[in-house]
mmCIF file of C-alpha atoms in Angstrom:
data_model
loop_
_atom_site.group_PDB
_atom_site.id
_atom_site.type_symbol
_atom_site.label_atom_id
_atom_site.label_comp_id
_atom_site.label_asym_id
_atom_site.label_seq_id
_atom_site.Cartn_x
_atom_site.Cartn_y
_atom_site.Cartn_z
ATOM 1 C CA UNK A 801 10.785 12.717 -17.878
ATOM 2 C CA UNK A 802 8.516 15.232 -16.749
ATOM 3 C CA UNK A 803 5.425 14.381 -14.085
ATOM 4 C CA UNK A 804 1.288 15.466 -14.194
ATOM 5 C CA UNK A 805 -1.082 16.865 -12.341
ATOM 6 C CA UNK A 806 -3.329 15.427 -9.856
ATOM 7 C CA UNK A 807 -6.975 16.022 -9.454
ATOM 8 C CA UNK A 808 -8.954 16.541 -6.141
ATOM 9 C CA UNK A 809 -8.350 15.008 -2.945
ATOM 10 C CA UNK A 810 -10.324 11.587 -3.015
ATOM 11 C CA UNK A 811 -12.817 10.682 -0.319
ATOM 12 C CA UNK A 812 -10.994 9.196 2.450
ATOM 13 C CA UNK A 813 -12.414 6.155 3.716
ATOM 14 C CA UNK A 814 -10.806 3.660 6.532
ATOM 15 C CA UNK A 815 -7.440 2.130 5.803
ATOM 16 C CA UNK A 816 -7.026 -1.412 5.561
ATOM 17 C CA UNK A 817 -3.123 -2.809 6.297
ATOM 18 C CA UNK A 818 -1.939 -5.270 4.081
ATOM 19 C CA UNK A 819 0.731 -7.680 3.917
ATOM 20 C CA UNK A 820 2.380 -8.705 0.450
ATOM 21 C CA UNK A 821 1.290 -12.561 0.219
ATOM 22 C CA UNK A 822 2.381 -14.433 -2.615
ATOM 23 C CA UNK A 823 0.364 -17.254 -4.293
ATOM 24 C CA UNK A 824 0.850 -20.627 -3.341
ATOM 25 C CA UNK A 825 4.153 -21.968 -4.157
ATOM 26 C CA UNK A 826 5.694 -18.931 -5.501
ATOM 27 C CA UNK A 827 9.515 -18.618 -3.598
ATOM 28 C CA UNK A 828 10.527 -15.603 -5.764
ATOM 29 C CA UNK A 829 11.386 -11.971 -3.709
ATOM 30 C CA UNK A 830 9.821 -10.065 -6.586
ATOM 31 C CA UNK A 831 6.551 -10.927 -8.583
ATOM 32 C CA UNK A 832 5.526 -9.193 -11.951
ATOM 33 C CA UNK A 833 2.592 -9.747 -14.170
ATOM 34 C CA UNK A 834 0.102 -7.582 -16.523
ATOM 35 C CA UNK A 835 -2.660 -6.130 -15.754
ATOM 36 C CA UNK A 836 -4.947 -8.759 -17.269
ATOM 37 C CA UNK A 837 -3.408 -10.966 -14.382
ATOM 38 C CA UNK A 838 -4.106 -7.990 -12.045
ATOM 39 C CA UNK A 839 -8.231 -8.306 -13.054
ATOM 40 C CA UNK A 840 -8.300 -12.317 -12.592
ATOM 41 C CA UNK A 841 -7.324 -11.906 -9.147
ATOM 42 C CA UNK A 842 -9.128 -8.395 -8.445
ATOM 43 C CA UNK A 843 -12.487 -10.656 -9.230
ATOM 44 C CA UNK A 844 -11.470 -13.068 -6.691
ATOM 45 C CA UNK A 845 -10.368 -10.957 -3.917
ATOM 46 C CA UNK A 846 -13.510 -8.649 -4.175
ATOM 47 C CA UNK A 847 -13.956 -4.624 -4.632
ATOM 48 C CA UNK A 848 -10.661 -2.759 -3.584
ATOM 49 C CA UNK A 849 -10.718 -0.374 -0.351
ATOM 50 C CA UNK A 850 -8.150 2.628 0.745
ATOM 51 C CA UNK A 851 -5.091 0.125 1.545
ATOM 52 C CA UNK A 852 -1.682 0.851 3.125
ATOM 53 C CA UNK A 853 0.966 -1.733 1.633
ATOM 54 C CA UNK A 854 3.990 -2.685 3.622
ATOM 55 C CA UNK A 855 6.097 -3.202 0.380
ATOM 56 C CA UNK A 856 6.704 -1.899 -2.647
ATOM 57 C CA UNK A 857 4.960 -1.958 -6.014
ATOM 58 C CA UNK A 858 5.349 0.147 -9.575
ATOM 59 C CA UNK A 859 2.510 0.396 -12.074
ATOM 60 C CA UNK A 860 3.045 0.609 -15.313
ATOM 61 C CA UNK A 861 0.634 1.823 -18.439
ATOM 62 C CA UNK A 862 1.061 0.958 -21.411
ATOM 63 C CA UNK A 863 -2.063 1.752 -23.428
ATOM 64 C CA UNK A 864 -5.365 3.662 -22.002
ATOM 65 C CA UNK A 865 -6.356 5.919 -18.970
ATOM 66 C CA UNK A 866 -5.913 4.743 -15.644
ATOM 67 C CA UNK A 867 -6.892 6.242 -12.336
ATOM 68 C CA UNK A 868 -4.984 5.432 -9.041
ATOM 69 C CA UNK A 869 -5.223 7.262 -5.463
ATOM 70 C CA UNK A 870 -2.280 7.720 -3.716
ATOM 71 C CA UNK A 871 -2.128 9.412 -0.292
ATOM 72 C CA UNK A 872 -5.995 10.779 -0.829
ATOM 73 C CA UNK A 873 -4.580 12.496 -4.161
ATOM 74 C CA UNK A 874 -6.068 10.891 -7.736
ATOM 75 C CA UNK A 875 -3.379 10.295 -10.234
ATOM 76 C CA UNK A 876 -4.811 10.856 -14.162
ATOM 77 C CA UNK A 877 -2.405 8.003 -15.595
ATOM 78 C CA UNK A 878 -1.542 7.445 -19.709
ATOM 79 C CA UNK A 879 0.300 5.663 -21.776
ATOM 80 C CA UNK A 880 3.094 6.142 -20.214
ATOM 81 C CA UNK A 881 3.016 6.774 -16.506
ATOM 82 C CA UNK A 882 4.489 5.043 -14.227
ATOM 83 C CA UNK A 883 3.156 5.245 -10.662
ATOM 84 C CA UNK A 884 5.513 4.153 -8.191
ATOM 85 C CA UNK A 885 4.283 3.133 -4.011
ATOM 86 C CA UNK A 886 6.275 3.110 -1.240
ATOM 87 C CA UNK A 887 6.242 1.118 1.751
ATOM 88 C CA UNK A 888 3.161 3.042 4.214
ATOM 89 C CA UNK A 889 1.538 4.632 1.828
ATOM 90 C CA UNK A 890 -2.030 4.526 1.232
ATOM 91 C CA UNK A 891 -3.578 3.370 -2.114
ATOM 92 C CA UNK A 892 -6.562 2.413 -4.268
ATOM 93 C CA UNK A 893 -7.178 1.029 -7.583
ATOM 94 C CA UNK A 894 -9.527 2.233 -9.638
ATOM 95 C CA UNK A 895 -11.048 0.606 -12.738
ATOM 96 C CA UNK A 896 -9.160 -2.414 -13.894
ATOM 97 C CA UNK A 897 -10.717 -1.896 -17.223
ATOM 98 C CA UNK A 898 -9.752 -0.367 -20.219
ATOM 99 C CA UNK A 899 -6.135 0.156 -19.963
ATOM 100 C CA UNK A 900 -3.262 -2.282 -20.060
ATOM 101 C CA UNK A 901 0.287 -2.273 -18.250
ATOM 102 C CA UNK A 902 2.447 -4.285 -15.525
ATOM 103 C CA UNK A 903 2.361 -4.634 -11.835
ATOM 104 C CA UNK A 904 5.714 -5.118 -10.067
ATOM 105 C CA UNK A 905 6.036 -5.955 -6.568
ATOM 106 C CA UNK A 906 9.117 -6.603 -4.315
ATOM 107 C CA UNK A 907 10.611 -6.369 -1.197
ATOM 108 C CA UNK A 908 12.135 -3.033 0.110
ATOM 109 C CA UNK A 909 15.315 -4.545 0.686
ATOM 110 C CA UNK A 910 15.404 -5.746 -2.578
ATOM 111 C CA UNK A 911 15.676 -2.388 -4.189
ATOM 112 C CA UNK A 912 19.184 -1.782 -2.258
ATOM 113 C CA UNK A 913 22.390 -3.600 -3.214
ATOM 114 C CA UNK A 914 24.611 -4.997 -0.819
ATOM 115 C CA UNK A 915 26.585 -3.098 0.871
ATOM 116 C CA UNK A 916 30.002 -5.307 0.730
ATOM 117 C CA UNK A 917 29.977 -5.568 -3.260
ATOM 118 C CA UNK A 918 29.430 -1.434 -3.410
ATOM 119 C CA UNK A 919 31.393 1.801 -3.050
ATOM 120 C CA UNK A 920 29.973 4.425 -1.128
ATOM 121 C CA UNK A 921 29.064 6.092 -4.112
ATOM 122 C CA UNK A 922 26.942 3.469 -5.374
ATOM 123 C CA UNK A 923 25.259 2.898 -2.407
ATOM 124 C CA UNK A 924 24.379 6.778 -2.306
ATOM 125 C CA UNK A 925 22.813 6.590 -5.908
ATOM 126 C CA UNK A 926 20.567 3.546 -4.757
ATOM 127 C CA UNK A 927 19.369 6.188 -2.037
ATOM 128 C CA UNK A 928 18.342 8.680 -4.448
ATOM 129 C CA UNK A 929 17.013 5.735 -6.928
ATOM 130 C CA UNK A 930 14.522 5.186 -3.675
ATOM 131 C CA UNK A 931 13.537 8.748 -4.193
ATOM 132 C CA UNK A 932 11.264 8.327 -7.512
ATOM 133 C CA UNK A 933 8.401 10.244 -7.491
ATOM 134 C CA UNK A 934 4.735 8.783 -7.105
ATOM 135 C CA UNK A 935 3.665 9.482 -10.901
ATOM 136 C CA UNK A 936 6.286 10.288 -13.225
ATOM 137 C CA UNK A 937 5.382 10.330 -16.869
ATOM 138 C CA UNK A 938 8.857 8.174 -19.184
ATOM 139 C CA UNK A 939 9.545 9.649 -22.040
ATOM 140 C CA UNK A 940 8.896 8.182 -25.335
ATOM 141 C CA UNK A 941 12.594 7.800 -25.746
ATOM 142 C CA UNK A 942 12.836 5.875 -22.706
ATOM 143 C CA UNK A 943 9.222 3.707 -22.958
ATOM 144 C CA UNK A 944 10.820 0.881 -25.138
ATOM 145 C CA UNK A 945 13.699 0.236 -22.531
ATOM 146 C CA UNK A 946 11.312 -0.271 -19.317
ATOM 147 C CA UNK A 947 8.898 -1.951 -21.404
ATOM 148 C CA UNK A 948 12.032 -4.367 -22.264
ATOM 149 C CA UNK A 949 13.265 -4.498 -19.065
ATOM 150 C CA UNK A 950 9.687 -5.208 -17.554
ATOM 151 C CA UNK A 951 8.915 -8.103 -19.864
ATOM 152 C CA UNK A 952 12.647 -9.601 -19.378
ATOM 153 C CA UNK A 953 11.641 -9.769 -15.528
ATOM 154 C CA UNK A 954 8.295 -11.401 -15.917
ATOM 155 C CA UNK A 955 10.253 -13.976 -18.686
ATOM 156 C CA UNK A 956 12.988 -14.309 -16.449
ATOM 157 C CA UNK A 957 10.755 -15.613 -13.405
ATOM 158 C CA UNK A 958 9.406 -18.233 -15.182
ATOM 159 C CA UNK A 959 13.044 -19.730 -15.934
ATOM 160 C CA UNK A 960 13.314 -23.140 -14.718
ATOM 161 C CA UNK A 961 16.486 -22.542 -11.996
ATOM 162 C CA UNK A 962 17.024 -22.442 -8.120
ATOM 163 C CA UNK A 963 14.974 -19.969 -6.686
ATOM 164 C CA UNK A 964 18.403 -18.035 -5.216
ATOM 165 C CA UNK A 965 19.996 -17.572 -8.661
ATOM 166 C CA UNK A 966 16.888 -16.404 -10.247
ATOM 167 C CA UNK A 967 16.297 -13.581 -6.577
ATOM 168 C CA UNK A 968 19.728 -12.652 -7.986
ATOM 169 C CA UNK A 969 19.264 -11.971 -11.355
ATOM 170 C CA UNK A 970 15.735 -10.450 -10.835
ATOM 171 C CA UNK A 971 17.470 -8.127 -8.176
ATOM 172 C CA UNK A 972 20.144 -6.849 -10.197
ATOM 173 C CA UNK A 973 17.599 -6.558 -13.136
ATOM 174 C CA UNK A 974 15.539 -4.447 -11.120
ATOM 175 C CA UNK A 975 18.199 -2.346 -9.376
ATOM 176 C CA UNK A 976 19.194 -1.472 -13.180
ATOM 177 C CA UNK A 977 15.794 -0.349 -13.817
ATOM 178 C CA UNK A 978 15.568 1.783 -11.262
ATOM 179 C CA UNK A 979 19.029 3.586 -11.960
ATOM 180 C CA UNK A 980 17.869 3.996 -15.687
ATOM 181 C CA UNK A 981 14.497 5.832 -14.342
ATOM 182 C CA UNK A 982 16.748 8.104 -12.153
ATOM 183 C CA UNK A 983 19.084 8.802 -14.607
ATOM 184 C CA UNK A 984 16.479 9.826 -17.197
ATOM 185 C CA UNK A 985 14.938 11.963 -14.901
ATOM 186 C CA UNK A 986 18.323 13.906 -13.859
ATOM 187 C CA UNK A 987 17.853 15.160 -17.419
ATOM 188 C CA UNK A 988 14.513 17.295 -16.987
ATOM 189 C CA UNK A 989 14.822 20.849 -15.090
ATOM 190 C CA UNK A 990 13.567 20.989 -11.230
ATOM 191 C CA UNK A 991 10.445 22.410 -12.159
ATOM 192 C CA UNK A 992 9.432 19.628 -14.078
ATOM 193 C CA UNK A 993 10.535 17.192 -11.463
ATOM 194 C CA UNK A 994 8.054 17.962 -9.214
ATOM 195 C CA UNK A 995 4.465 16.967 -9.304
ATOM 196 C CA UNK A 996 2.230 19.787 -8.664
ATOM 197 C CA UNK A 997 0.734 18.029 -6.026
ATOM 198 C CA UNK A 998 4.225 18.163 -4.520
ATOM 199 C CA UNK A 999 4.453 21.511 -4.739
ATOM 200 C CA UNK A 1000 1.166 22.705 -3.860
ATOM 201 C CA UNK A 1001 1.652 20.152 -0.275
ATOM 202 C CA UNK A 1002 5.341 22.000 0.066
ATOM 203 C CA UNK A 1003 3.974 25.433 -0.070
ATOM 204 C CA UNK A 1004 0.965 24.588 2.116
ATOM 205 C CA UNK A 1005 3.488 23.162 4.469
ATOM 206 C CA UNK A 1006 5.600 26.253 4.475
ATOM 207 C CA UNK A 1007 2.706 28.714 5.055
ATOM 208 C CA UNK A 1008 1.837 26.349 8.112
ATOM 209 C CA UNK A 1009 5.285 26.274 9.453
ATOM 210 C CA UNK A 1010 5.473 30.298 9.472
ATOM 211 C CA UNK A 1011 1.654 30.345 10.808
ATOM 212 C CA UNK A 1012 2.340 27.682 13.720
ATOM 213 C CA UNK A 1013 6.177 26.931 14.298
ATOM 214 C CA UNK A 1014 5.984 28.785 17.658
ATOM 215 C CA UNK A 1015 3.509 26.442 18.938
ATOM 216 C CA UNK A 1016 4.071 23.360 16.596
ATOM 217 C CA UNK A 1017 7.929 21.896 17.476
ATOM 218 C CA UNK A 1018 7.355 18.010 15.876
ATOM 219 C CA UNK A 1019 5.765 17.177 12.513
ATOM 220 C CA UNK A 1020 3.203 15.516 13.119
ATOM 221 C CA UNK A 1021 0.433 17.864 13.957
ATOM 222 C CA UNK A 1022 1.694 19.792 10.568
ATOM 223 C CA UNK A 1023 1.174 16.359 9.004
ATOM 224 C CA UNK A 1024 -2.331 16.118 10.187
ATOM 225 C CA UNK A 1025 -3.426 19.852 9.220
ATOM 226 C CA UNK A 1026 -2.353 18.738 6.071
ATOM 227 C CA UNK A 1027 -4.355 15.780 5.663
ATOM 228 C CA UNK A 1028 -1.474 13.381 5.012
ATOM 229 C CA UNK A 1029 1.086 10.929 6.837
ATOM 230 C CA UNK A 1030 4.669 12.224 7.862
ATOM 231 C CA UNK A 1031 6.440 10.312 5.148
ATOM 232 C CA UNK A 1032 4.489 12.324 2.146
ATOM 233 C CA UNK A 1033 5.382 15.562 4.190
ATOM 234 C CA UNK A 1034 9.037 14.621 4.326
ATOM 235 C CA UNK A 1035 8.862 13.430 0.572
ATOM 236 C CA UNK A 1036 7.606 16.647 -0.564
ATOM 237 C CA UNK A 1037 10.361 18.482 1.707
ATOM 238 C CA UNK A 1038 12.892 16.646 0.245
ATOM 239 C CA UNK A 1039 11.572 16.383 -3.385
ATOM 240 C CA UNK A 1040 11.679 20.809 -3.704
ATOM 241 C CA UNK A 1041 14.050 21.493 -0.817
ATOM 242 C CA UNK A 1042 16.048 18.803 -0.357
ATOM 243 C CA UNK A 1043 15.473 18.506 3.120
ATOM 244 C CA UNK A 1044 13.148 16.914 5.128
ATOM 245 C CA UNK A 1045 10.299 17.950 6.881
ATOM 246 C CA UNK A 1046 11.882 18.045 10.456
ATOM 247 C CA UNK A 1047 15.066 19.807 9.069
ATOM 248 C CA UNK A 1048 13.020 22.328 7.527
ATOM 249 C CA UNK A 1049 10.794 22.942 10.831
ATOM 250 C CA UNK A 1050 13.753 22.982 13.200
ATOM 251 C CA UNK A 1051 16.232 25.496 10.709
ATOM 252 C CA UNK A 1052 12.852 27.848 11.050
ATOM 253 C CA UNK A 1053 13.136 27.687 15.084
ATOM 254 C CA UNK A 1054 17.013 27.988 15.206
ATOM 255 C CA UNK A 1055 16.905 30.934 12.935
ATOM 256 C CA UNK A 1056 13.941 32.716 14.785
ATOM 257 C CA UNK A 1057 16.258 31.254 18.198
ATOM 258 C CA UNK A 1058 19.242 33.703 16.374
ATOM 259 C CA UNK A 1059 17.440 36.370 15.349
ATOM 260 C CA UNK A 1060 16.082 37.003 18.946
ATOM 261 C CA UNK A 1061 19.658 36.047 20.480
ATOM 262 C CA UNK A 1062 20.729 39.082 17.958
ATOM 263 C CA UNK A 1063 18.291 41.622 18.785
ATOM 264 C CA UNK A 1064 18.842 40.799 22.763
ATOM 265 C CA UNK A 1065 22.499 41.842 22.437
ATOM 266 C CA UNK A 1066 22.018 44.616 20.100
ATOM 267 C CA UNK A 1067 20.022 46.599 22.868
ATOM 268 C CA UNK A 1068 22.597 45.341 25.881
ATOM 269 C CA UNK A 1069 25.772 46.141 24.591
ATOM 270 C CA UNK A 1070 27.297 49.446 25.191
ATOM 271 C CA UNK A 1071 28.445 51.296 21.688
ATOM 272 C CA UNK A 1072 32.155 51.350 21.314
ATOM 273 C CA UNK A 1073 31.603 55.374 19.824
ATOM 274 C CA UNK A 1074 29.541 56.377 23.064
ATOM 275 C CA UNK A 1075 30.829 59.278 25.119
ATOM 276 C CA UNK A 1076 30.321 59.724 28.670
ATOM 277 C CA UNK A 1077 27.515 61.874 28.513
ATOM 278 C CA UNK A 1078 25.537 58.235 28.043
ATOM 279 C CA UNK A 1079 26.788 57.290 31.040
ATOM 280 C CA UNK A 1080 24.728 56.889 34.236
ATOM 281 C CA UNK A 1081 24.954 59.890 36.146
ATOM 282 C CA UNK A 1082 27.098 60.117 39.118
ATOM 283 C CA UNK A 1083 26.297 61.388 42.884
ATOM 284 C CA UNK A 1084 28.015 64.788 42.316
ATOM 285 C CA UNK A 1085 25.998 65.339 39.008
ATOM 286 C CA UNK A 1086 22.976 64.731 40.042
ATOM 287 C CA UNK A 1087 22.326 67.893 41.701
ATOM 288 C CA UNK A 1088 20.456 69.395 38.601
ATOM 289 C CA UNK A 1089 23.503 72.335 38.412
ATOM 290 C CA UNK A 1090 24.706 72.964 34.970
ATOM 291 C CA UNK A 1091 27.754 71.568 33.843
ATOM 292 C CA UNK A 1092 29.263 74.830 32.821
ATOM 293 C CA UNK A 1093 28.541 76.653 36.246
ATOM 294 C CA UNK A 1094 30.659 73.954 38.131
ATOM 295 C CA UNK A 1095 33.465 73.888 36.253
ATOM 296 C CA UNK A 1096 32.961 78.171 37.064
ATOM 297 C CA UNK A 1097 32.815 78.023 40.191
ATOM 298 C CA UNK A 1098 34.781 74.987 41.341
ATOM 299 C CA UNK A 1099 37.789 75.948 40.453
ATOM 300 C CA UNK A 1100 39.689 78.129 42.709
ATOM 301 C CA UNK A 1101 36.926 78.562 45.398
ATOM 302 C CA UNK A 1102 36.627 77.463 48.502
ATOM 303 C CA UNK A 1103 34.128 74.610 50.554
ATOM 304 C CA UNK A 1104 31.820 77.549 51.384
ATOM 305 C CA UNK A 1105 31.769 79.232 47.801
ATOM 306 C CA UNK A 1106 30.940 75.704 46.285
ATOM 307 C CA UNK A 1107 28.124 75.451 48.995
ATOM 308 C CA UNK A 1108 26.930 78.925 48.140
ATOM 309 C CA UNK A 1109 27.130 78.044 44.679
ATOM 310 C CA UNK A 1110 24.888 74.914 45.485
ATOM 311 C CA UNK A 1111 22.578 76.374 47.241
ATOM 312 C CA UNK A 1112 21.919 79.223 44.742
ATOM 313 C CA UNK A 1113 21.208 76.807 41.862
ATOM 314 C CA UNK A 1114 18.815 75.018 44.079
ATOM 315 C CA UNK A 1115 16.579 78.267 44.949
ATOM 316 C CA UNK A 1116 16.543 78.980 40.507
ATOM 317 C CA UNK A 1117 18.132 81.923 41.001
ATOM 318 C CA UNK A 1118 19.916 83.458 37.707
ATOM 319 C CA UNK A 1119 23.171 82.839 36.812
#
């Protein structure tokens, strides 16, 4: 599964916070419908503005072009594409028309198994299934089994039966969606992992952190130069490096911390090979004499013949 392109940032107008609010009488932890639903309730509600959900939600196309802003970036969507939000990131739709797919919405618990009923393993791969990018094109290989396992969610939440058994079986139909997704995209090569607009924000980020890391020590002003929240930052981190944003800005600080540490005790510490002619000079050397003409003169002689010999070096007379 390989991702696309975005276009230019969109124009970033105020965001509006909202709440996932089922309609009346619905008890269910995870709601999905087509996009034909989506329109009926788009005409109701009113023109769309720059929102920031506090849940999660996967959009699916089927058929057509679709256009969706995430995180002020436009996503150029296809049959196809499946654009997944996360919990605090900002979104709008764009045209409801032409194009056909499914909505999904659910909790963000709901996405992560319990932990009693898993290994560590397990619950290690539900981490990483949280991971999926924003836009990430299925391959044709893979369209028929979401597709299936879309439509087998939105059948199964119509089944007459106790509203706990079904929030079990549309959890655990989910969960195995979400593994399938990561698993097909293990497949592809790094490189086509990440979305370009992850990579362009990652390099941007790096070029900032060398630029400002003396000055900059949290990441949120790097976040704000960049035009996006601390969550996309650390997403892009981890989606090239593997590390998050903070990791990445404090290993630059320890490692500029070393190197200085390094270069301190480099220029402090006295050379193992040095001979004593590094030394500091003693008192009795420090007469300006030359080394040869003491060792000359100070050996058999007497206190006055070393004075002489002083006092003649100090007037410059030849040896």
């Amino acid at each position: 599964m390989a991702t696309s392109a975005a276009s230019r940032p969109a124009r970033r107008d105020p965001v509006t916070p909202v709440q996932y609010t089922p309609p009346a009488g619905y008890r269910l932890d995870l709601e999905v419908y087509p996009v034909a639903t989506l329109r009926e309730r788009a005409r109701r509600i009113g023109p769309r503005r720059v929102e920031r959900a506090d849940f999660h939600a996967m959009i699916y196309v089927t058929a057509g072009r679709y256009r969706h802003m995430v995180d002020f970036e436009t996503f150029q969507c296809t049959a196809g594409s499946l654009l997944t939000l996360q919990p605090g990131q900002v979104h709008r739709f764009g045209n409801l028309v032409g194009w056909q797919g499914w909505l999904l919405i659910f909790r963000s618990d709901l996405a992560q198994p319990k932990a009693s009923g898993f290994g560590r393993d397990e619950l290690e791969l539900f981490g990483q299934v949280e991971g999926l990018p924003t836009h990430l094109r299925v391959t044709p290989d893979a369209r028929r089994a979401v597709i299936e396992a879309v439509e087998r969610m939105a059948a199964d939440a119509r089944l007459p039966a106790p509203a706990p058994a079904l929030n079990t079986l549309l959890r655990s139909e989910l969960q195995a969606l979400l593994i399938r997704l990561h698993l097909g995209r293990a497949r592809v090569t790094a490189e086509e992992r990440v979305e370009p607009v992850t990579l362009k924000r990652f390099r941007r980020y790096r070029m900032i952190l060398e630029r400002e890391y003396r000055r900059w020590h949290s990441v949120a002003p790097y976040a704000r130069h960049l035009g996006c929240s601390q969550k996309s930052l650390s997403r892009a981190t981890l989606e090239v490096a593997d590390v998050s944003a903070k990791a990445l800005l404090t290993q630059r600080i320890v490692l500029e911390a070393s190197a200085c540490w390094r270069t301190r005790c480099c220029r402090w510490r006295p050379s193992p090979t040095s001979s004593a002619s590094t030394r500091p000079p003693t008192s009795s050397s420090s007469s300006g004499a030359r080394p040869g003409r003491r060792r000359a003169r100070s050996a058999p002689g007497t206190r006055a013949a070393s004075r002489r010999c002083d006092a003649s070096n100090s007037l410059g007379r030849p040896w």
